[in-house]
């Protein structure tokens, strides 16, 4: 049985330059060789999509059942936005070597305390 | 409708499978073996050649092949020399090289590519016209196929009607990708 979870502290709306903290936890069938948490954004919509990992934290000696904290300083851009042609979203994901699925939690990065609507 | 809710967003379109018409995967893979692992996928733009190669990559990987998929297009008319050199240095009978957009290469470029990849157990190239390798598959598109693909993405209670599929298909001269992108625009206006 595989269980993975990502939790963000302080809600799901953050301002550019703020620090985002949270916890990740997992329970796996066996001890993983590696585990990391990544801060990323991606676009979605019509045409070519884009994505970028802005930062990552690799956990030392991950256990079969584990619980770790993370902390990232958010960049000043790009902001989260949504439109009919393209959407940009931010997220934090837990990526464990040998586990096909990733567990992610999305959040909004915006100076206006909400997603920008185009 | 926002982009992330649109059922025809690129990531959903890219997840659509290749659906063989008038054949099946067993016959296609058997044909490839009968052709000594060499074959061309031939068809007009937007009829599923790239999707076929991606599906072929997955299937060959499952069979234990090390698969290299190279893509050429209008913006990238020849493969990266260093990438080809690296790939070719490790080729053996359990290697498969898939080249998408082989029509971009010059005749000399193609001959050179075939020579460099000669050690690969499998070489499959897609092209708009036949003649590069023995034809393995001719990709074709129909309004019915467009309807099937669209309905895989649409909610069950909003299927694409046959008439609408027919109109979109012919408006785009049988290019399924463009027709699906038109559906994106239609849903974006909702």
Short mmCIF file of N, CA, C and O in Angstrom, two decimals, chain A:
data_model
loop_
_atom_site.label_atom_id
_atom_site.label_comp_id
_atom_site.label_asym_id
_atom_site.label_seq_id
_atom_site.Cartn_x
_atom_site.Cartn_y
_atom_site.Cartn_z
N UNK A 1 0.84 -1.19 0.00
CA UNK A 1 0.00 0.00 0.00
C UNK A 1 0.89 1.25 0.00
O UNK A 1 1.88 1.31 0.73
N UNK A 2 0.53 2.20 -0.85
CA UNK A 2 1.29 3.45 -0.93
C UNK A 2 0.41 4.61 -0.51
O UNK A 2 -0.69 4.79 -1.05
N UNK A 3 0.88 5.36 0.45
CA UNK A 3 0.15 6.57 0.85
C UNK A 3 1.13 7.74 0.88
O UNK A 3 2.22 7.62 1.44
N UNK A 4 0.72 8.83 0.24
CA UNK A 4 1.58 10.01 0.20
C UNK A 4 0.72 11.24 0.48
O UNK A 4 -0.44 11.29 0.06
N UNK A 5 1.31 12.21 1.15
CA UNK A 5 0.53 13.41 1.47
C UNK A 5 1.43 14.65 1.49
O UNK A 5 2.58 14.58 1.88
N UNK A 6 0.87 15.74 1.03
CA UNK A 6 1.56 17.04 1.07
C UNK A 6 0.65 18.02 1.79
O UNK A 6 -0.53 18.14 1.44
N UNK A 7 1.17 18.68 2.79
CA UNK A 7 0.38 19.68 3.50
C UNK A 7 1.11 21.02 3.50
O UNK A 7 2.33 21.07 3.71
N UNK A 8 0.35 22.07 3.24
CA UNK A 8 0.94 23.41 3.26
C UNK A 8 0.50 24.13 4.52
O UNK A 8 -0.67 24.03 4.91
N UNK A 9 1.42 24.87 5.13
CA UNK A 9 1.05 25.69 6.29
C UNK A 9 0.51 27.02 5.78
O UNK A 9 1.00 27.56 4.79
N UNK A 10 -0.48 27.54 6.44
CA UNK A 10 -0.92 28.91 6.15
C UNK A 10 -1.77 29.05 4.91
O UNK A 10 -1.73 30.10 4.24
N UNK A 11 -2.53 28.05 4.58
CA UNK A 11 -3.49 28.18 3.48
C UNK A 11 -2.89 27.90 2.11
O UNK A 11 -1.82 27.28 2.01
N UNK A 12 -3.57 28.41 1.10
CA UNK A 12 -3.14 28.09 -0.27
C UNK A 12 -2.91 29.35 -1.11
O UNK A 12 -2.83 29.28 -2.33
N UNK A 13 -2.82 30.50 -0.46
CA UNK A 13 -2.54 31.73 -1.21
C UNK A 13 -1.30 32.39 -0.60
O UNK A 13 -1.25 32.64 0.61
N UNK A 14 -0.31 32.64 -1.46
CA UNK A 14 0.95 33.21 -0.99
C UNK A 14 1.36 34.39 -1.87
O UNK A 14 1.02 34.43 -3.05
N UNK A 15 2.10 35.30 -1.25
CA UNK A 15 2.57 36.46 -2.01
C UNK A 15 3.97 36.19 -2.54
O UNK A 15 4.73 35.44 -1.91
N UNK A 16 4.32 36.82 -3.65
CA UNK A 16 5.67 36.65 -4.20
C UNK A 16 6.72 37.01 -3.16
O UNK A 16 6.58 38.00 -2.44
N UNK A 17 7.75 36.18 -3.06
CA UNK A 17 8.82 36.46 -2.11
C UNK A 17 8.58 35.90 -0.72
O UNK A 17 9.50 35.88 0.11
N UNK A 18 7.36 35.45 -0.44
CA UNK A 18 7.08 34.88 0.88
C UNK A 18 7.75 33.53 1.03
O UNK A 18 8.20 32.92 0.05
N UNK A 19 7.73 33.02 2.24
CA UNK A 19 8.26 31.67 2.48
C UNK A 19 7.08 30.71 2.64
O UNK A 19 6.12 31.02 3.34
N UNK A 20 7.18 29.60 1.96
CA UNK A 20 6.13 28.59 2.07
C UNK A 20 6.72 27.41 2.86
O UNK A 20 7.84 26.97 2.59
N UNK A 21 5.97 26.96 3.84
CA UNK A 21 6.42 25.81 4.63
C UNK A 21 5.32 24.76 4.65
O UNK A 21 4.15 25.05 4.36
N UNK A 22 5.69 23.56 5.01
CA UNK A 22 4.71 22.49 5.09
C UNK A 22 5.35 21.18 5.46
O UNK A 22 6.53 21.12 5.81
N UNK A 23 4.55 20.14 5.37
CA UNK A 23 5.03 18.80 5.71
C UNK A 23 4.63 17.82 4.60
O UNK A 23 3.57 17.98 3.98
N UNK A 24 5.48 16.86 4.40
CA UNK A 24 5.13 15.74 3.52
C UNK A 24 5.26 14.46 4.34
O UNK A 24 6.08 14.38 5.26
N UNK A 25 4.42 13.50 4.02
CA UNK A 25 4.50 12.23 4.71
C UNK A 25 4.22 11.11 3.72
O UNK A 25 3.58 11.33 2.69
N UNK A 26 4.72 9.92 4.02
CA UNK A 26 4.46 8.78 3.14
C UNK A 26 4.53 7.48 3.92
O UNK A 26 5.15 7.40 4.98
N UNK A 27 3.85 6.52 3.37
CA UNK A 27 3.90 5.15 3.88
C UNK A 27 3.99 4.24 2.66
O UNK A 27 3.09 4.22 1.82
N UNK A 28 5.08 3.51 2.54
CA UNK A 28 5.31 2.71 1.33
C UNK A 28 5.48 1.22 1.67
O UNK A 28 5.61 0.85 2.84
N UNK A 29 5.49 0.41 0.63
CA UNK A 29 5.69 -1.03 0.82
C UNK A 29 7.12 -1.34 1.26
O UNK A 29 7.37 -2.33 1.93
N UNK A 30 8.05 -0.52 0.80
CA UNK A 30 9.45 -0.72 1.21
C UNK A 30 10.16 0.63 1.29
O UNK A 30 9.65 1.64 0.80
N UNK A 31 11.30 0.59 1.87
CA UNK A 31 12.06 1.83 2.06
C UNK A 31 12.51 2.37 0.70
O UNK A 31 13.10 1.63 -0.10
N UNK A 32 12.24 3.65 0.41
CA UNK A 32 12.62 4.20 -0.90
C UNK A 32 14.11 4.55 -0.94
O UNK A 32 14.74 4.82 0.09
N UNK A 33 14.64 4.55 -2.17
CA UNK A 33 16.05 4.92 -2.32
C UNK A 33 16.24 6.42 -2.22
O UNK A 33 17.30 6.89 -1.83
N UNK A 34 15.22 7.17 -2.64
CA UNK A 34 15.34 8.63 -2.61
C UNK A 34 13.95 9.26 -2.55
O UNK A 34 12.98 8.69 -3.06
N UNK A 35 13.88 10.42 -1.94
CA UNK A 35 12.62 11.17 -1.89
C UNK A 35 12.95 12.65 -1.91
O UNK A 35 13.97 13.09 -1.37
N UNK A 36 12.11 13.39 -2.58
CA UNK A 36 12.35 14.83 -2.66
C UNK A 36 11.02 15.56 -2.76
O UNK A 36 10.01 14.99 -3.16
N UNK A 37 11.07 16.82 -2.40
CA UNK A 37 9.90 17.67 -2.58
C UNK A 37 10.31 18.80 -3.51
O UNK A 37 11.42 19.32 -3.41
N UNK A 38 9.41 19.13 -4.44
CA UNK A 38 9.78 20.13 -5.46
C UNK A 38 8.76 21.26 -5.51
O UNK A 38 7.55 21.02 -5.41
N UNK A 39 9.28 22.44 -5.69
CA UNK A 39 8.43 23.62 -5.89
C UNK A 39 8.41 23.89 -7.39
O UNK A 39 9.47 24.05 -8.01
N UNK A 40 7.23 23.94 -7.97
CA UNK A 40 7.16 24.03 -9.43
C UNK A 40 5.96 24.86 -9.88
O UNK A 40 5.03 25.13 -9.11
N UNK A 41 5.99 25.26 -11.14
CA UNK A 41 4.80 25.82 -11.78
C UNK A 41 4.64 25.18 -13.15
O UNK A 41 5.59 24.63 -13.71
N UNK A 42 3.43 25.24 -13.65
CA UNK A 42 3.18 24.70 -14.99
C UNK A 42 2.06 25.49 -15.66
O UNK A 42 1.24 26.12 -14.99
N UNK A 43 2.09 25.46 -16.97
CA UNK A 43 0.99 26.08 -17.71
C UNK A 43 0.15 24.97 -18.34
O UNK A 43 0.62 23.86 -18.56
N UNK A 44 -1.06 25.34 -18.66
CA UNK A 44 -1.99 24.37 -19.22
C UNK A 44 -2.92 25.12 -20.15
O UNK A 44 -3.30 26.26 -19.86
N UNK A 45 -3.25 24.52 -21.26
CA UNK A 45 -4.19 25.19 -22.16
C UNK A 45 -4.01 24.73 -23.58
O UNK A 45 -3.68 23.57 -23.84
N UNK A 46 -4.17 25.68 -24.51
CA UNK A 46 -4.07 25.34 -25.92
C UNK A 46 -2.62 25.50 -26.37
O UNK A 46 -1.96 26.47 -26.05
N UNK A 47 -2.12 24.53 -27.10
CA UNK A 47 -0.76 24.63 -27.61
C UNK A 47 0.27 24.11 -26.63
O UNK A 47 -0.05 23.39 -25.69
N UNK A 48 1.51 24.51 -26.86
CA UNK A 48 2.63 23.98 -26.07
C UNK A 48 2.51 24.39 -24.61
O UNK A 48 2.27 25.56 -24.31
N UNK A 49 2.68 23.43 -23.75
CA UNK A 49 2.63 23.72 -22.33
C UNK A 49 4.05 23.83 -21.79
O UNK A 49 4.99 23.30 -22.37
N UNK A 50 4.18 24.54 -20.67
CA UNK A 50 5.50 24.81 -20.11
C UNK A 50 5.48 24.44 -18.63
O UNK A 50 4.42 24.45 -18.00
N UNK A 51 6.64 24.15 -18.09
CA UNK A 51 6.72 23.90 -16.65
C UNK A 51 8.15 24.15 -16.19
O UNK A 51 9.08 24.10 -17.00
N UNK A 52 8.27 24.42 -14.92
CA UNK A 52 9.62 24.64 -14.38
C UNK A 52 9.67 24.28 -12.90
O UNK A 52 8.75 24.64 -12.15
N UNK A 53 10.73 23.61 -12.53
CA UNK A 53 10.98 23.35 -11.11
C UNK A 53 11.82 24.51 -10.61
O UNK A 53 12.91 24.75 -11.11
N UNK A 54 11.29 25.24 -9.63
CA UNK A 54 12.00 26.43 -9.13
C UNK A 54 12.97 26.08 -8.00
O UNK A 54 13.96 26.76 -7.82
N UNK A 55 12.63 25.05 -7.25
CA UNK A 55 13.49 24.68 -6.13
C UNK A 55 13.16 23.25 -5.72
O UNK A 55 12.06 22.76 -6.04
N UNK A 56 14.07 22.60 -5.06
CA UNK A 56 13.77 21.26 -4.56
C UNK A 56 14.56 20.96 -3.30
O UNK A 56 15.59 21.58 -3.05
N UNK A 57 14.03 20.05 -2.52
CA UNK A 57 14.68 19.64 -1.29
C UNK A 57 14.75 18.11 -1.31
O UNK A 57 13.71 17.44 -1.39
N UNK A 58 15.97 17.59 -1.28
CA UNK A 58 16.16 16.13 -1.29
C UNK A 58 16.31 15.68 0.16
O UNK A 58 17.10 16.23 0.91
N UNK A 59 15.51 14.69 0.54
CA UNK A 59 15.53 14.23 1.93
C UNK A 59 16.63 13.19 2.15
O UNK A 59 16.82 12.29 1.33
N UNK A 60 17.27 13.33 3.27
CA UNK A 60 18.36 12.43 3.62
C UNK A 60 17.80 11.14 4.24
O UNK A 60 16.94 11.20 5.12
N UNK A 61 18.24 10.01 3.76
CA UNK A 61 17.87 8.69 4.30
C UNK A 61 16.36 8.54 4.54
O UNK A 61 15.91 8.41 5.69
N UNK A 62 15.58 8.58 3.50
CA UNK A 62 14.13 8.43 3.70
C UNK A 62 13.77 7.04 4.20
O UNK A 62 14.37 6.05 3.79
N UNK A 63 12.79 6.96 5.07
CA UNK A 63 12.37 5.68 5.65
C UNK A 63 11.10 5.18 4.95
O UNK A 63 10.45 5.92 4.21
N UNK A 64 10.74 3.94 5.24
CA UNK A 64 9.53 3.37 4.64
C UNK A 64 8.30 4.19 5.04
O UNK A 64 7.42 4.47 4.23
N UNK A 65 8.25 4.56 6.29
CA UNK A 65 7.19 5.46 6.77
C UNK A 65 7.90 6.69 7.31
O UNK A 65 8.77 6.56 8.18
N UNK A 66 7.54 7.83 6.80
CA UNK A 66 8.32 9.01 7.15
C UNK A 66 7.46 10.27 7.12
O UNK A 66 6.37 10.29 6.50
N UNK A 67 7.97 11.30 7.76
CA UNK A 67 7.28 12.58 7.82
C UNK A 67 8.35 13.66 7.85
O UNK A 67 9.19 13.66 8.75
N UNK A 68 8.36 14.54 6.86
CA UNK A 68 9.43 15.55 6.79
C UNK A 68 8.81 16.94 6.59
O UNK A 68 7.70 17.08 6.07
N UNK A 69 9.58 17.92 6.98
CA UNK A 69 9.15 19.32 6.77
C UNK A 69 9.93 19.92 5.61
O UNK A 69 11.04 19.48 5.31
N UNK A 70 9.34 20.92 5.00
CA UNK A 70 10.06 21.63 3.93
C UNK A 70 9.82 23.12 4.07
O UNK A 70 8.86 23.58 4.72
N UNK A 71 10.70 23.86 3.44
CA UNK A 71 10.61 25.32 3.48
C UNK A 71 11.21 25.86 2.19
O UNK A 71 12.34 25.49 1.83
N UNK A 72 10.45 26.66 1.48
CA UNK A 72 10.95 27.27 0.24
C UNK A 72 10.69 28.77 0.28
O UNK A 72 9.62 29.20 0.72
N UNK A 73 11.64 29.54 -0.24
CA UNK A 73 11.36 30.96 -0.45
C UNK A 73 10.78 31.08 -1.85
O UNK A 73 11.39 30.63 -2.83
N UNK A 74 9.60 31.66 -1.94
CA UNK A 74 8.93 31.75 -3.24
C UNK A 74 9.56 32.84 -4.09
O UNK A 74 9.92 33.91 -3.57
N UNK A 75 9.67 32.61 -5.38
CA UNK A 75 10.19 33.67 -6.25
C UNK A 75 9.17 34.80 -6.41
O UNK A 75 8.01 34.67 -5.98
N UNK A 76 9.57 35.85 -7.08
CA UNK A 76 8.66 37.00 -7.24
C UNK A 76 7.73 36.81 -8.43
O UNK A 76 6.76 37.55 -8.59
N UNK A 77 8.01 35.85 -9.28
CA UNK A 77 7.18 35.61 -10.46
C UNK A 77 7.45 34.19 -10.96
O UNK A 77 8.44 33.59 -10.56
N UNK A 78 6.62 33.65 -11.84
CA UNK A 78 5.40 34.23 -12.40
C UNK A 78 4.21 34.09 -11.45
O UNK A 78 4.18 33.20 -10.62
N UNK A 79 3.24 34.97 -11.62
CA UNK A 79 2.03 34.91 -10.80
C UNK A 79 1.12 33.79 -11.32
O UNK A 79 1.15 33.43 -12.50
N UNK A 80 0.27 33.31 -10.43
CA UNK A 80 -0.77 32.35 -10.84
C UNK A 80 -1.83 33.12 -11.63
O UNK A 80 -2.24 34.21 -11.22
N UNK A 81 -2.25 32.58 -12.73
CA UNK A 81 -3.35 33.21 -13.46
C UNK A 81 -4.15 32.16 -14.21
O UNK A 81 -3.68 31.05 -14.45
N UNK A 82 -5.35 32.54 -14.57
CA UNK A 82 -6.15 31.63 -15.39
C UNK A 82 -6.92 32.42 -16.44
O UNK A 82 -7.46 33.49 -16.17
N UNK A 83 -6.90 31.88 -17.63
CA UNK A 83 -7.64 32.48 -18.74
C UNK A 83 -8.21 31.39 -19.59
O UNK A 83 -8.04 30.19 -19.30
N UNK A 84 -8.85 31.75 -20.66
CA UNK A 84 -9.46 30.72 -21.51
C UNK A 84 -8.40 30.03 -22.36
O UNK A 84 -8.58 28.88 -22.75
N UNK A 85 -7.31 30.73 -22.67
CA UNK A 85 -6.28 30.12 -23.52
C UNK A 85 -5.16 29.46 -22.72
O UNK A 85 -4.58 28.48 -23.16
N UNK A 86 -4.86 30.01 -21.57
CA UNK A 86 -3.75 29.46 -20.78
C UNK A 86 -3.96 29.73 -19.29
O UNK A 86 -4.53 30.75 -18.91
N UNK A 87 -3.49 28.79 -18.51
CA UNK A 87 -3.55 28.89 -17.06
C UNK A 87 -2.15 28.62 -16.53
O UNK A 87 -1.44 27.77 -17.08
N UNK A 88 -1.75 29.34 -15.50
CA UNK A 88 -0.47 29.04 -14.85
C UNK A 88 -0.75 28.71 -13.39
O UNK A 88 -1.43 29.47 -12.69
N UNK A 89 -0.24 27.58 -12.96
CA UNK A 89 -0.48 27.13 -11.59
C UNK A 89 0.83 26.76 -10.90
O UNK A 89 1.76 26.27 -11.54
N UNK A 90 0.84 26.99 -9.59
CA UNK A 90 2.00 26.64 -8.76
C UNK A 90 1.66 25.41 -7.92
O UNK A 90 0.49 25.18 -7.60
N UNK A 91 2.69 24.69 -7.55
CA UNK A 91 2.45 23.56 -6.67
C UNK A 91 3.71 23.08 -5.97
O UNK A 91 4.83 23.48 -6.29
N UNK A 92 3.49 22.25 -4.98
CA UNK A 92 4.56 21.55 -4.28
C UNK A 92 4.26 20.07 -4.43
O UNK A 92 3.14 19.64 -4.19
N UNK A 93 5.26 19.30 -4.87
CA UNK A 93 5.00 17.88 -5.07
C UNK A 93 6.02 17.01 -4.37
O UNK A 93 7.19 17.38 -4.24
N UNK A 94 5.52 15.88 -3.92
CA UNK A 94 6.38 14.87 -3.30
C UNK A 94 6.68 13.82 -4.35
O UNK A 94 5.77 13.24 -4.94
N UNK A 95 7.97 13.63 -4.62
CA UNK A 95 8.41 12.70 -5.66
C UNK A 95 9.32 11.66 -5.01
O UNK A 95 10.37 12.00 -4.48
N UNK A 96 8.88 10.41 -5.06
CA UNK A 96 9.65 9.34 -4.41
C UNK A 96 10.14 8.37 -5.46
O UNK A 96 9.34 7.90 -6.29
N UNK A 97 11.42 8.08 -5.45
CA UNK A 97 12.00 7.17 -6.44
C UNK A 97 11.38 5.78 -6.31
O UNK A 97 11.28 5.24 -5.21
N UNK A 98 10.95 5.26 -7.44
CA UNK A 98 10.34 3.93 -7.44
C UNK A 98 8.83 3.95 -7.28
O UNK A 98 8.18 2.91 -7.36
N UNK A 99 8.27 5.14 -7.03
CA UNK A 99 6.81 5.26 -6.93
C UNK A 99 6.32 6.03 -8.15
O UNK A 99 6.79 7.15 -8.39
N UNK A 100 5.42 5.42 -8.90
CA UNK A 100 4.99 6.03 -10.17
C UNK A 100 4.27 7.36 -9.96
O UNK A 100 4.55 8.35 -10.63
N UNK A 101 3.33 7.38 -9.04
CA UNK A 101 2.55 8.60 -8.88
C UNK A 101 3.30 9.62 -8.02
O UNK A 101 4.16 9.25 -7.22
N UNK A 102 2.98 10.88 -8.26
CA UNK A 102 3.51 11.92 -7.38
C UNK A 102 2.31 12.53 -6.66
O UNK A 102 1.20 12.48 -7.16
N UNK A 103 2.58 13.07 -5.51
CA UNK A 103 1.51 13.69 -4.74
C UNK A 103 1.79 15.19 -4.74
O UNK A 103 2.90 15.61 -4.41
N UNK A 104 0.82 15.98 -5.14
CA UNK A 104 1.05 17.43 -5.25
C UNK A 104 -0.06 18.22 -4.57
O UNK A 104 -1.20 17.75 -4.48
N UNK A 105 0.32 19.39 -4.10
CA UNK A 105 -0.68 20.33 -3.56
C UNK A 105 -0.46 21.64 -4.29
O UNK A 105 0.65 22.17 -4.32
N UNK A 106 -1.51 22.16 -4.85
CA UNK A 106 -1.38 23.41 -5.60
C UNK A 106 -1.67 24.60 -4.70
O UNK A 106 -2.39 24.49 -3.70
N UNK A 107 -1.11 25.73 -5.09
CA UNK A 107 -1.37 26.98 -4.35
C UNK A 107 -1.33 28.14 -5.33
O UNK A 107 -0.93 27.99 -6.48
N UNK A 108 -1.76 29.29 -4.84
CA UNK A 108 -1.80 30.49 -5.68
C UNK A 108 -0.65 31.41 -5.27
O UNK A 108 -0.46 31.67 -4.08
N UNK A 109 0.09 31.87 -6.25
CA UNK A 109 1.14 32.87 -6.00
C UNK A 109 0.67 34.16 -6.66
O UNK A 109 0.60 34.24 -7.90
N UNK A 110 0.34 35.12 -5.83
CA UNK A 110 -0.22 36.35 -6.39
C UNK A 110 -0.06 37.49 -5.39
O UNK A 110 -0.23 37.28 -4.18
N UNK A 111 0.21 38.70 -5.87
CA UNK A 111 0.30 39.84 -4.95
C UNK A 111 -1.09 40.34 -4.53
O UNK A 111 -1.21 41.19 -3.67
N UNK A 112 -2.12 39.81 -5.17
CA UNK A 112 -3.49 40.32 -4.93
C UNK A 112 -4.34 39.38 -4.08
O UNK A 112 -5.55 39.52 -4.02
N UNK A 113 -3.71 38.40 -3.47
CA UNK A 113 -4.38 37.45 -2.58
C UNK A 113 -5.44 36.60 -3.29
O UNK A 113 -6.33 36.06 -2.65
N UNK A 114 -5.35 36.56 -4.59
CA UNK A 114 -6.18 35.63 -5.35
C UNK A 114 -5.56 35.45 -6.74
O UNK A 114 -4.72 36.26 -7.15
N UNK A 115 -5.99 34.41 -7.39
CA UNK A 115 -5.48 34.13 -8.73
C UNK A 115 -5.89 35.27 -9.68
O UNK A 115 -7.00 35.79 -9.58
N UNK A 116 -5.00 35.61 -10.59
CA UNK A 116 -5.34 36.64 -11.57
C UNK A 116 -6.18 36.01 -12.67
O UNK A 116 -5.83 34.97 -13.21
N UNK A 117 -7.31 36.65 -12.92
CA UNK A 117 -8.19 36.12 -13.97
C UNK A 117 -8.04 36.99 -15.21
O UNK A 117 -8.21 38.21 -15.15
N UNK A 118 -7.66 36.34 -16.31
CA UNK A 118 -7.45 37.10 -17.55
C UNK A 118 -8.77 37.30 -18.30
O UNK A 118 -9.65 36.47 -18.24
#
